[in-house]
mmCIF file of C-alpha atoms and ligand atoms in Angstrom:
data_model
loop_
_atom_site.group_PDB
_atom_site.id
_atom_site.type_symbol
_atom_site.label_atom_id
_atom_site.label_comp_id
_atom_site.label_asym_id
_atom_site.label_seq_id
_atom_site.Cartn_x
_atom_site.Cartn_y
_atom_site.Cartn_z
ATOM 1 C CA UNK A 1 0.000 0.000 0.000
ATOM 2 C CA UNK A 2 1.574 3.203 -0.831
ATOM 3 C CA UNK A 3 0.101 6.938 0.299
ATOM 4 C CA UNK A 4 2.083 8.509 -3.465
ATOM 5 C CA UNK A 5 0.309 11.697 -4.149
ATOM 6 C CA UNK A 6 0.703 10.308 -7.745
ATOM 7 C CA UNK A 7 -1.999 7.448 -6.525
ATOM 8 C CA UNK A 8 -4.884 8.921 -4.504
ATOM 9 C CA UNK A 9 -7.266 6.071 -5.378
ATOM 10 C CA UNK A 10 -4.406 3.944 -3.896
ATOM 11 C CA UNK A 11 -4.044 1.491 -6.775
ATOM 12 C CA UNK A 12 -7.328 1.576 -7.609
ATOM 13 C CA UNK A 13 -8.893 4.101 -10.916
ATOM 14 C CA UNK A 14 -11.582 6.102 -11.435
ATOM 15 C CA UNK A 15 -14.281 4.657 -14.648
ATOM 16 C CA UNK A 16 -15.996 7.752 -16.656
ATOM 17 C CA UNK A 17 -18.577 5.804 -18.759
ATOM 18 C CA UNK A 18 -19.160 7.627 -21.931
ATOM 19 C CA UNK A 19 -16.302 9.743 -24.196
ATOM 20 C CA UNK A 20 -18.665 12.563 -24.617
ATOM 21 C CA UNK A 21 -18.350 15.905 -23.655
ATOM 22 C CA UNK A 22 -19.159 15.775 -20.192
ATOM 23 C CA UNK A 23 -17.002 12.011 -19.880
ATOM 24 C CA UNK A 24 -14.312 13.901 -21.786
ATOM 25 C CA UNK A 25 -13.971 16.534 -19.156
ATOM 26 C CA UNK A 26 -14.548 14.635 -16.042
ATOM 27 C CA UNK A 27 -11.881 12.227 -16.818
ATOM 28 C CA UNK A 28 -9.730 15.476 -17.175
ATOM 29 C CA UNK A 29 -10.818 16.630 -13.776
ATOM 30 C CA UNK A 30 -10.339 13.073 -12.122
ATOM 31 C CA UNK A 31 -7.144 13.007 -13.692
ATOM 32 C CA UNK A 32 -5.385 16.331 -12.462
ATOM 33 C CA UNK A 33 -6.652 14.877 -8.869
ATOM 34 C CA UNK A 34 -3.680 12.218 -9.765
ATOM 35 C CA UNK A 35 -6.391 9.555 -10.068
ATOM 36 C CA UNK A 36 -5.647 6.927 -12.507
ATOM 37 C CA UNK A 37 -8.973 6.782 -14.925
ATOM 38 C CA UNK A 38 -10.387 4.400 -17.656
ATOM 39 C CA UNK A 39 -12.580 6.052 -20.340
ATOM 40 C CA UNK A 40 -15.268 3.767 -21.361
ATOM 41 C CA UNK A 41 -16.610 5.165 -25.290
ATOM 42 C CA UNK A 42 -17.889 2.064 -26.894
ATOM 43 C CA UNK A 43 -18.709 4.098 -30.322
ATOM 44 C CA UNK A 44 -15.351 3.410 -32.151
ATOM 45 C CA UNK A 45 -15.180 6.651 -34.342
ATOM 46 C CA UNK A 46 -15.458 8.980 -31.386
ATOM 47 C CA UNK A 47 -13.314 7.016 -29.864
ATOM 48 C CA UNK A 48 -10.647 7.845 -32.272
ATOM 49 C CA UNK A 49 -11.286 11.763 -31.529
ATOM 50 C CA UNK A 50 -11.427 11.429 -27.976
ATOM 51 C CA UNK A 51 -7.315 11.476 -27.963
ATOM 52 C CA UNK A 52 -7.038 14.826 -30.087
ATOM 53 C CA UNK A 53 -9.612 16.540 -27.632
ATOM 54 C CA UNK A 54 -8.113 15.750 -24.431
ATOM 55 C CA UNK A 55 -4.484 16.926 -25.741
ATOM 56 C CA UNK A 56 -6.677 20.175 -27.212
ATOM 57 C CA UNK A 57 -8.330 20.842 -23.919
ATOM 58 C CA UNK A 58 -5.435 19.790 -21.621
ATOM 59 C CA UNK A 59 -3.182 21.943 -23.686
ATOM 60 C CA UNK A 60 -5.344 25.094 -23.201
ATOM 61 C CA UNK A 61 -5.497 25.008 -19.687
ATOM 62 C CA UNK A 62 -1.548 24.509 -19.685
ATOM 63 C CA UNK A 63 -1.622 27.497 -21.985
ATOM 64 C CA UNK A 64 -3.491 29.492 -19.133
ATOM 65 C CA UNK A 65 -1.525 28.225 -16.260
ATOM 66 C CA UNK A 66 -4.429 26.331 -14.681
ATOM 67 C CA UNK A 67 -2.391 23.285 -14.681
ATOM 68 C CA UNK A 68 0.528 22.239 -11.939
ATOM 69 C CA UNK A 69 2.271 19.947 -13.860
ATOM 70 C CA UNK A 70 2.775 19.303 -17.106
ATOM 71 C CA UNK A 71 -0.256 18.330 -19.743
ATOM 72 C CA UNK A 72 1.301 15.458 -20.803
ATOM 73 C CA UNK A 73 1.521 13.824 -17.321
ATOM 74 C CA UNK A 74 -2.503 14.029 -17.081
ATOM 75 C CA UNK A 75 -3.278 12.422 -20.635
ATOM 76 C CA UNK A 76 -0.641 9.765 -19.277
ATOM 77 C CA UNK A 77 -2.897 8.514 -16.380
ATOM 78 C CA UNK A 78 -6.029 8.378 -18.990
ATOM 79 C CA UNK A 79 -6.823 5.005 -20.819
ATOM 80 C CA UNK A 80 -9.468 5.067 -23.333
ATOM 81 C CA UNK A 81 -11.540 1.471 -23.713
ATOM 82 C CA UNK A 82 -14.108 0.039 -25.506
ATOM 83 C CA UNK A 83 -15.333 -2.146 -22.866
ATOM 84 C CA UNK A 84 -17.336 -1.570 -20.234
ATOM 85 C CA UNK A 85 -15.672 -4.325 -17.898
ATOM 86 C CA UNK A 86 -12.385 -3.125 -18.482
ATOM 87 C CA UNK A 87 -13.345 0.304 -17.657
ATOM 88 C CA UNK A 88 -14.702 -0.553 -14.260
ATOM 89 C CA UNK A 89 -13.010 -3.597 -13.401
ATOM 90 C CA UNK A 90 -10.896 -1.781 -10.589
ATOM 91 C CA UNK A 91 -12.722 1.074 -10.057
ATOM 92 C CA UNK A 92 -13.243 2.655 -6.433
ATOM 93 C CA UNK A 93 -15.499 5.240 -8.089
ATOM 94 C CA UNK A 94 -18.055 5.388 -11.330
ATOM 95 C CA UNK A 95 -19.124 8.005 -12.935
ATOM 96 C CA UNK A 96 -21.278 7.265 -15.719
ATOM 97 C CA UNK A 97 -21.363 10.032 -19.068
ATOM 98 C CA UNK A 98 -23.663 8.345 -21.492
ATOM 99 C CA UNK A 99 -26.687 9.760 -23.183
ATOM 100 C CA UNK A 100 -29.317 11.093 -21.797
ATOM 101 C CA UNK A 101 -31.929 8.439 -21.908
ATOM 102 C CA UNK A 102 -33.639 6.857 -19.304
ATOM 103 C CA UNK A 103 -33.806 3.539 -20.964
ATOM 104 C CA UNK A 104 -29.944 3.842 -21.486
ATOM 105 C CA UNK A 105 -29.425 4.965 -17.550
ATOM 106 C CA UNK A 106 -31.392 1.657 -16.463
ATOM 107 C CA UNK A 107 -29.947 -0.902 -18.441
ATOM 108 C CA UNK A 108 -26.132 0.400 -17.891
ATOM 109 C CA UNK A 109 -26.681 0.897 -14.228
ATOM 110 C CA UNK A 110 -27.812 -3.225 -14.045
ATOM 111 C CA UNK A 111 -24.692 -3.541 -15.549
ATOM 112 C CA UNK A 112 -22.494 -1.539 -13.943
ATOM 113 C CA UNK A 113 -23.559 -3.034 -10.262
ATOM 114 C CA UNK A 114 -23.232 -6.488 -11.883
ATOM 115 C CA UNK A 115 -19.333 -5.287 -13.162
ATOM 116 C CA UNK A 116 -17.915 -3.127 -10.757
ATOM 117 C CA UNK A 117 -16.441 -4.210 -7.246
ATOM 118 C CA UNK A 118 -19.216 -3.737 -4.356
ATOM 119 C CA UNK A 119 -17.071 -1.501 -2.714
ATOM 120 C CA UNK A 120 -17.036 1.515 -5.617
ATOM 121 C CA UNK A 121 -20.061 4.203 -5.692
ATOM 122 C CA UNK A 122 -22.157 4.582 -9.075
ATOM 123 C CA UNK A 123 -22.611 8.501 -10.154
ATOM 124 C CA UNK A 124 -24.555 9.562 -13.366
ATOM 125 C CA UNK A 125 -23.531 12.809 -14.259
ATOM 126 C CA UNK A 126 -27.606 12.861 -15.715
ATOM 127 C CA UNK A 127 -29.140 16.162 -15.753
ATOM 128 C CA UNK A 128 -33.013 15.409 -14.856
ATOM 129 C CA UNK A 129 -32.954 11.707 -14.656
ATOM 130 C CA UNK A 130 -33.221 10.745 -10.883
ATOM 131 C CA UNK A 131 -31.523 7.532 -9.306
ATOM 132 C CA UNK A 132 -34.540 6.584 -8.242
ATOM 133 C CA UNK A 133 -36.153 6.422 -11.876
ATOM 134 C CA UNK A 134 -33.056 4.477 -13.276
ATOM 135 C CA UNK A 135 -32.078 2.331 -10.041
ATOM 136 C CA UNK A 136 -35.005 1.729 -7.663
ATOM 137 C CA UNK A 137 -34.917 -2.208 -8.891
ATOM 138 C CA UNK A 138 -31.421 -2.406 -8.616
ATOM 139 C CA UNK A 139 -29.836 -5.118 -5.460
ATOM 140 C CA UNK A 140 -26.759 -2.692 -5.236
ATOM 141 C CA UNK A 141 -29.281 0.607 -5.423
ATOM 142 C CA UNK A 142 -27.519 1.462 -1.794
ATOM 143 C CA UNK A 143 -24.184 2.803 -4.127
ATOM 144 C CA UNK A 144 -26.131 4.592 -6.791
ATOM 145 C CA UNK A 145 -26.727 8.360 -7.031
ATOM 146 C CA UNK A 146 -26.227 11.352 -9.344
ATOM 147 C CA UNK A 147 -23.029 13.923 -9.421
ATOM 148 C CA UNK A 148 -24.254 16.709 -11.944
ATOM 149 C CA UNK A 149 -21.899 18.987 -12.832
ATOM 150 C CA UNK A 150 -21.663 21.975 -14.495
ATOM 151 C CA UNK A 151 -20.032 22.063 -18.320
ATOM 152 C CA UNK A 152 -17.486 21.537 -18.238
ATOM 153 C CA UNK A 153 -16.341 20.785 -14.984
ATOM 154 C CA UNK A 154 -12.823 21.496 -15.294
ATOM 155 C CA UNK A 155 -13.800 25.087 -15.223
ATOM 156 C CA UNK A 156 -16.799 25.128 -13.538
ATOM 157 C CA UNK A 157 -16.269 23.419 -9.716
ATOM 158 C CA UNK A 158 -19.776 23.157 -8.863
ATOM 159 C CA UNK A 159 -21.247 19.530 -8.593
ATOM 160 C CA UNK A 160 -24.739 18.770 -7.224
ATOM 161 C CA UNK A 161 -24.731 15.197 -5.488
ATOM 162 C CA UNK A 162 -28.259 13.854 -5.929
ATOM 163 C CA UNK A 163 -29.120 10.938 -3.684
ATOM 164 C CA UNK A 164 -32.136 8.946 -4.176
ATOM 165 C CA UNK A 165 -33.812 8.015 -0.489
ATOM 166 C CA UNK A 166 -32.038 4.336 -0.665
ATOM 167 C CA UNK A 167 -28.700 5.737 -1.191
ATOM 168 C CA UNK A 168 -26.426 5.300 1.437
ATOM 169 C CA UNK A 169 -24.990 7.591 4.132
ATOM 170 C CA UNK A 170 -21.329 6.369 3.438
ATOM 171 C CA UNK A 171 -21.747 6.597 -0.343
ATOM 172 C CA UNK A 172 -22.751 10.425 -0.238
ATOM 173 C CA UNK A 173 -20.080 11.108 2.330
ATOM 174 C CA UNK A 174 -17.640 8.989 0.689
ATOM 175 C CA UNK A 175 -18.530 10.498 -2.771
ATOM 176 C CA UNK A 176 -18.724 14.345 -1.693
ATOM 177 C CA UNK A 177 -14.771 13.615 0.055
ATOM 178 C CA UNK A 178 -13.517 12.359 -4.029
ATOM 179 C CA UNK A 179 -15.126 14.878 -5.414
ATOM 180 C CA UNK A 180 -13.751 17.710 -2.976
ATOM 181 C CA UNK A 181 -10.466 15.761 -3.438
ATOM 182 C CA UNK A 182 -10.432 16.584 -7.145
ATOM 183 C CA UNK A 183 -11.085 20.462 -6.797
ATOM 184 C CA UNK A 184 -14.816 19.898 -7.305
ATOM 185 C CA UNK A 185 -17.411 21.691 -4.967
ATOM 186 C CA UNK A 186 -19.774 19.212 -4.293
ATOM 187 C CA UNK A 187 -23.281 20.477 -3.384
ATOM 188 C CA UNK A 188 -26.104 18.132 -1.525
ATOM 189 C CA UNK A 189 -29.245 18.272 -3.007
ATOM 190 C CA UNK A 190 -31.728 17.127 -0.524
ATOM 191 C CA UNK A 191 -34.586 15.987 -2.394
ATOM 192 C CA UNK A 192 -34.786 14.337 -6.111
ATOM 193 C CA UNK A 193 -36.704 17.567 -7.671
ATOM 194 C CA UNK A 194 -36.734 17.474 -11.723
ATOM 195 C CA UNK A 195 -34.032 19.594 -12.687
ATOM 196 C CA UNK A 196 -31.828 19.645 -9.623
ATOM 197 C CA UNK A 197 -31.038 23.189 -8.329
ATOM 198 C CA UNK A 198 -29.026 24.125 -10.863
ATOM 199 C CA UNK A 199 -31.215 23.821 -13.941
ATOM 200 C CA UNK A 200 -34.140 24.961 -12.099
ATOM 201 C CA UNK A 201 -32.203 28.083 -11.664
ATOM 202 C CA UNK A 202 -30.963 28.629 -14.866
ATOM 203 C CA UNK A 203 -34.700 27.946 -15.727
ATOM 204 C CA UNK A 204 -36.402 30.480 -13.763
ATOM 205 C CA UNK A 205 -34.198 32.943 -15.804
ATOM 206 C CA UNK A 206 -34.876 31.999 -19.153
ATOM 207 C CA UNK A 207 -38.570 31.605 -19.047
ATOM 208 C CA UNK A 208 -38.518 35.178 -17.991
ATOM 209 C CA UNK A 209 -36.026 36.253 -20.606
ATOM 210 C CA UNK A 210 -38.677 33.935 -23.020
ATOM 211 C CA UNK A 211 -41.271 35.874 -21.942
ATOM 212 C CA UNK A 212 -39.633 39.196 -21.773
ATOM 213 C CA UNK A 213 -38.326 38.592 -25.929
ATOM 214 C CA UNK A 214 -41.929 37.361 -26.961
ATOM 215 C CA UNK A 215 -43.606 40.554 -25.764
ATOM 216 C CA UNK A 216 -41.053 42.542 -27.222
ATOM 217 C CA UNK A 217 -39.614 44.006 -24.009
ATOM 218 C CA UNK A 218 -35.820 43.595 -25.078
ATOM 219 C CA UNK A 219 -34.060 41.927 -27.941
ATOM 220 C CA UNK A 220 -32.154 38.454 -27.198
ATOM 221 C CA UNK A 221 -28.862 40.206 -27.329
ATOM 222 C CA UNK A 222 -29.868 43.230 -24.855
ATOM 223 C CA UNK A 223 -30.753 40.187 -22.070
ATOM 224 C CA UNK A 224 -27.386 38.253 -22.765
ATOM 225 C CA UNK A 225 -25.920 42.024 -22.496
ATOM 226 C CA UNK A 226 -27.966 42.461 -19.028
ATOM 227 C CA UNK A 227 -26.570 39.285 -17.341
ATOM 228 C CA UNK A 228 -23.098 39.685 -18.601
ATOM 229 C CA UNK A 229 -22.432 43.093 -17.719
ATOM 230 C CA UNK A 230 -24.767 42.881 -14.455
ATOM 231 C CA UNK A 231 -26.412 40.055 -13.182
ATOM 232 C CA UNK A 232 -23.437 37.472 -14.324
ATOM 233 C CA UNK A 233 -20.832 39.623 -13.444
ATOM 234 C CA UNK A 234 -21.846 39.870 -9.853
ATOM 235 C CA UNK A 235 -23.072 36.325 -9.563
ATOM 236 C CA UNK A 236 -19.189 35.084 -10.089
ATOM 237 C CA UNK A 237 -18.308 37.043 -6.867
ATOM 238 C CA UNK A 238 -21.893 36.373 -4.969
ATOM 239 C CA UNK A 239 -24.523 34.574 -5.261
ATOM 240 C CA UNK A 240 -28.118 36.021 -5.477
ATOM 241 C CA UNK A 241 -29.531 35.631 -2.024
ATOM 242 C CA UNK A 242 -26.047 37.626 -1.409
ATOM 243 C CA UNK A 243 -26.289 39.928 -3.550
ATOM 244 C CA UNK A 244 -29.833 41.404 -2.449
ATOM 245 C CA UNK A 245 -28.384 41.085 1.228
ATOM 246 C CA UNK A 246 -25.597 43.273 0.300
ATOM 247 C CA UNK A 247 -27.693 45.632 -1.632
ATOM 248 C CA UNK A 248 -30.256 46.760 1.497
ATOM 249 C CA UNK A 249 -29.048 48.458 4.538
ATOM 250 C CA UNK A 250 -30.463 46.339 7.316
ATOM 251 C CA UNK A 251 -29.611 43.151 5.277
ATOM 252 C CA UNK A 252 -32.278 40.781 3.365
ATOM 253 C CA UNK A 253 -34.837 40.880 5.577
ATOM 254 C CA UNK A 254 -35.428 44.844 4.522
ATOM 255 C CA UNK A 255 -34.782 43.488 1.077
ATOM 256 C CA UNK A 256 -37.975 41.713 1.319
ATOM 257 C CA UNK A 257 -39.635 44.048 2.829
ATOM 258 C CA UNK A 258 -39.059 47.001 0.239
ATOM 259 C CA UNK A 259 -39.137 44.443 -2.716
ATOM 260 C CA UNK A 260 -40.813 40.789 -1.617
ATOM 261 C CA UNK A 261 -44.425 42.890 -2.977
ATOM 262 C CA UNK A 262 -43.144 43.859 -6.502
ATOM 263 C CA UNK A 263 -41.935 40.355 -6.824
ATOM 264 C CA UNK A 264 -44.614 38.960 -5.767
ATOM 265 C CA UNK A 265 -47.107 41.081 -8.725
ATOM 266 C CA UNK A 266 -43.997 40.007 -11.217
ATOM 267 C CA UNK A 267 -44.477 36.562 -10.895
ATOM 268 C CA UNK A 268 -48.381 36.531 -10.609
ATOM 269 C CA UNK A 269 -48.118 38.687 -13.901
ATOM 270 C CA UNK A 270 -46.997 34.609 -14.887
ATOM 271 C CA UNK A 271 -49.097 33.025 -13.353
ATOM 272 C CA UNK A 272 -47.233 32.133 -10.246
ATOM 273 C CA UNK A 273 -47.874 32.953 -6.835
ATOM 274 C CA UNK A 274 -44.988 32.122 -4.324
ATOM 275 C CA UNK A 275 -45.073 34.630 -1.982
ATOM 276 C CA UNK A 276 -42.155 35.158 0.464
ATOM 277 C CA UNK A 277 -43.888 34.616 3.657
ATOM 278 C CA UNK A 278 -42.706 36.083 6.811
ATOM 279 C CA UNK A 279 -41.665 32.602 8.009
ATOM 280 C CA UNK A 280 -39.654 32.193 4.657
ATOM 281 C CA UNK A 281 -38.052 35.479 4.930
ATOM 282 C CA UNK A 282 -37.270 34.562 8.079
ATOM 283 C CA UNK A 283 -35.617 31.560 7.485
ATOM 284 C CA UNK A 284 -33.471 32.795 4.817
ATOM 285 C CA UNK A 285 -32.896 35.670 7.314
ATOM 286 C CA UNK A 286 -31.699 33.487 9.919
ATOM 287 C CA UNK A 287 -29.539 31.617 7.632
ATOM 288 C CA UNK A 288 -27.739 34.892 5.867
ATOM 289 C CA UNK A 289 -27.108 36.068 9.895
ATOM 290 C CA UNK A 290 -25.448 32.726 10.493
ATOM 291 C CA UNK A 291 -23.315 33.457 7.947
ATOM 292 C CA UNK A 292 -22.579 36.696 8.270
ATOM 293 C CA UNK A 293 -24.045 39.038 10.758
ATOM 294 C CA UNK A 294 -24.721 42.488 10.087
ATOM 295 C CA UNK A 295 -21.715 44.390 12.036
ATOM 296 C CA UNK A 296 -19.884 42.857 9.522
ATOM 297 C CA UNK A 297 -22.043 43.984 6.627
ATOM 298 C CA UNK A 298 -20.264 46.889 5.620
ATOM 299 C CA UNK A 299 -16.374 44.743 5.348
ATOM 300 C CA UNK A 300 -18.450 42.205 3.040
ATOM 301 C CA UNK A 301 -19.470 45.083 0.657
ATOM 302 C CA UNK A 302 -16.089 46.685 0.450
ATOM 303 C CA UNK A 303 -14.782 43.065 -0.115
ATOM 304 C CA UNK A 304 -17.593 42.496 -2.656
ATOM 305 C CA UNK A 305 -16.621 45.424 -4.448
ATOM 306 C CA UNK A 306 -12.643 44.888 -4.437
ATOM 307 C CA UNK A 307 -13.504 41.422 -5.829
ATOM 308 C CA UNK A 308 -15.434 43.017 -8.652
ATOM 309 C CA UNK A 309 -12.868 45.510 -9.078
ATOM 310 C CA UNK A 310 -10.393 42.321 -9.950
ATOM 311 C CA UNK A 311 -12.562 40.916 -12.236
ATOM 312 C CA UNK A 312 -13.087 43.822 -13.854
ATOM 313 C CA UNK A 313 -9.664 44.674 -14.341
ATOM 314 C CA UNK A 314 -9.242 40.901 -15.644
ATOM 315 C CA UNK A 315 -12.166 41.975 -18.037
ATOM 316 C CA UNK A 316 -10.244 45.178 -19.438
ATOM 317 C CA UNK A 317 -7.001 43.323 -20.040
ATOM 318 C CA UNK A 318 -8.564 40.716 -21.770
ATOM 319 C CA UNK A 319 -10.083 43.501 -24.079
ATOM 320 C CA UNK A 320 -7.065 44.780 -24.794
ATOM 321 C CA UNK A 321 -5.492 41.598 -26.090
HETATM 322 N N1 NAD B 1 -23.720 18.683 -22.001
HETATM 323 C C1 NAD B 1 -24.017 19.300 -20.869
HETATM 324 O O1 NAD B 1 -24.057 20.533 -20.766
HETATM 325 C C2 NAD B 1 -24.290 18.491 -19.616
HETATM 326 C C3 NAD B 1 -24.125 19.082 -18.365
HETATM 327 C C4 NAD B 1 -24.324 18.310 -17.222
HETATM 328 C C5 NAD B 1 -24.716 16.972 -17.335
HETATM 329 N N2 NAD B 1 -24.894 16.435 -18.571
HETATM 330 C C6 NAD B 1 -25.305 15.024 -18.655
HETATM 331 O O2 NAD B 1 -24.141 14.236 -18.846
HETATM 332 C C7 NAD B 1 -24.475 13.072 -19.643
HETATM 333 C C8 NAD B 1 -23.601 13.072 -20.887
HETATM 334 O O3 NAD B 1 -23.819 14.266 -21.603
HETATM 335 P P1 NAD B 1 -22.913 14.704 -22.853
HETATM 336 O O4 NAD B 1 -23.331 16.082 -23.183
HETATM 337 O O5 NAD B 1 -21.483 14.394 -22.593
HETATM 338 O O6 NAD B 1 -23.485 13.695 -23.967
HETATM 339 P P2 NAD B 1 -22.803 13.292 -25.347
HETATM 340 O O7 NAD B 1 -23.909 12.841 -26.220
HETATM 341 O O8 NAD B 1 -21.860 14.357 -25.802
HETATM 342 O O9 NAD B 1 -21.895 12.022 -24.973
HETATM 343 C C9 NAD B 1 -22.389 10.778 -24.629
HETATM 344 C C10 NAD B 1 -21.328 9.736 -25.001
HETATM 345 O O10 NAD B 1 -21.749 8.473 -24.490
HETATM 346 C C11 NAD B 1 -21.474 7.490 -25.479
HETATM 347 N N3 NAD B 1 -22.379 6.336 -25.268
HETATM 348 C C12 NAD B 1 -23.517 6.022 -25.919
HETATM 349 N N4 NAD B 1 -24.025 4.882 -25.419
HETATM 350 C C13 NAD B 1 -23.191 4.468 -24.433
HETATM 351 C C14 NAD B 1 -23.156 3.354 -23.553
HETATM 352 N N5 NAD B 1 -24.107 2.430 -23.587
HETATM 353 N N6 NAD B 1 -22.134 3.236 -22.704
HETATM 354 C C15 NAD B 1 -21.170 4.180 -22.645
HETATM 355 N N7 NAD B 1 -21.136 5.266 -23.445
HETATM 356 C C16 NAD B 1 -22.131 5.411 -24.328
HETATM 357 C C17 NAD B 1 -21.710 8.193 -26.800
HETATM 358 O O11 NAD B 1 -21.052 7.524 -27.855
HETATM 359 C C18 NAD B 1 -21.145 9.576 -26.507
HETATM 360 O O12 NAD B 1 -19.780 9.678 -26.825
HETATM 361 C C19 NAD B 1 -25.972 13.186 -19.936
HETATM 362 O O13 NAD B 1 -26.701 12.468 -18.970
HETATM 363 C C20 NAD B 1 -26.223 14.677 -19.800
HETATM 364 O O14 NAD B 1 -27.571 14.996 -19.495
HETATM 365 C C21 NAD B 1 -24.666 17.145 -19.723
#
């Protein structure tokens, strides 16, 4: 047994089922973590591109200095295979990159728990399929859950872990420490909603900006404008519960106050009534004080702002290339 940095699976690899985009780029991720990794693509003529992408991608972020050692020594620890056995034959840790498809999901997950060693978790990297709609039948549905991440996720860190209700403690905790380990940010996703939390973010937005374009409000350029230059801009520093608490003096709570009612008209205007209750606002209240309570309000702005200042600067000189 060794404890080499080069080897934190400790002999054992990581299997990314599916040489697509998203397979592409976690076994890129899993790989800078210094994890050995098998790349399952049965389709033979992707296959044969999968090599050209991973030097393409590898060599930009060596290009951009987002690397610590050299390209070269990443795409070394990857093996691309056509079989699905030989992928996961010594895996401690699945994550599955095929197609979308429900059908698909099931009949590779009956597979993969009849293939891969009972002690390795099963991830789909799906994006609305739950492991409870591809796994509920399966005898090993106690290792099975979903690890969405954002695209791609060697640039963006975020990745929700999805349980189903029969997925075990140990395989959460064990799967949120690999993914941490790899420079991920692992987020826990309490209940199997359609859509996750990311998606159902990224939704809200757009059927807004939807609506906003079909009653000729703004053109589709103006609202990519709007988030880049605003919204997006911010969001990279803060998120948006933050944002609104750092926009009110007196925190969110006043936010809610001075702006809960025109949300509230906004959203009935589409046919949805949420409103922000005072035990909602409170609870979101109570959770932006436990993170940061108000006498330290003003440093958070002035450290908002500096941040945004950086970024902005970033923005200029990347302009002026
Ligand atoms: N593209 C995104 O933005 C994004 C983001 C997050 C999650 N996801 C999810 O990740 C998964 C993969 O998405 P993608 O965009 O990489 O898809 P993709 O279509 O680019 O790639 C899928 C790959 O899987 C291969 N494949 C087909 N059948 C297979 C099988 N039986 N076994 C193994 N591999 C098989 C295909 O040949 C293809 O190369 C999907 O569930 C998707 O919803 C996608």
């Amino acid at each position: 047994m060794t404890s080499d940095r080069s080897d934190p699976t400790q002999g054992k690899s990581i299997a990314v089922i599916g040489g697509g985009s998203i397979g592409v780029a976690f076994a890129i991720v899993f790989a800078r973590a210094r994890h050995r990794v098998r790349l399952n693509e049965p389709d033979a003529a992707r296959r044969s591109s999968v090599a050209g992408i991973l030097h393409a991608q590898l060599g930009d972020l060596e290009a951009y200095d987002l690397l610590d050692e050299p390209a070269s020594s990443i795409v070394g620890r990857i093996t691309l295979v056509a079989s699905l056995s030989e992928a996961v034959a010594e895996a401690a840790y699945v994550q599955e990159c095929a197609p979308e498809r429900l059908d698909l999901k099931r009949t590779l997950f009956a597979e993969l728990d009849r293939l891969a060693p009972r002690q390795a978790a099963l991830a789909s990297a799906s994006s609305a399929i739950t492991a409870s709609t591809f796994a509920a039948d399966l005898p090993g549905r106690g290792r099975m859950l979903v690890v969405h991440p954002g695209n791609p996720p060697f640039l963006l860190p975020v990745a929700e872990v999805v349980p189903a209700p029969f997925t075990s403690e140990a395989v959460i905790a064990s799967t949120r420490a690999l993914l941490t380990g790899a420079g991920l940010t692992p987020v826990l996703v309490r209940k199997e909603v359609e859509g996750f939390v990311f998606n159902r973010l990224q939704g809200a937005l757009l059927r807004e900006a939807y609506c906003l374009v079909r009653e000729n409000v703004v053109s589709v350029e103006d609202v990519d404008r709007i988030v880049r230059d605003g919204l997006g801009l911010r969001w990279s520093v803060i998120g948006p519960f933050e944002t609104v608490d750092l926009n009110t003096l007196g925190g969110i709570a006043s936010h809610a106050e001075i702006m809960g009612p025109a949300y509230q008209r906004m959203g009935m205007e589409r046919g949805q009534n949420d409103p922000w209750t005072p035990e909602l606002i409170e609870r979101v209240a109570a959770q932006r004080r436990a993170l940061l309570p108000l006498d330290r309000w003003a440093e958070r702005v002035a450290w908002r702002d500096r941040r945004l200042m950086s970024l902005v600067r970033h923005r200029k000189a990347e302009l002026e290339v």
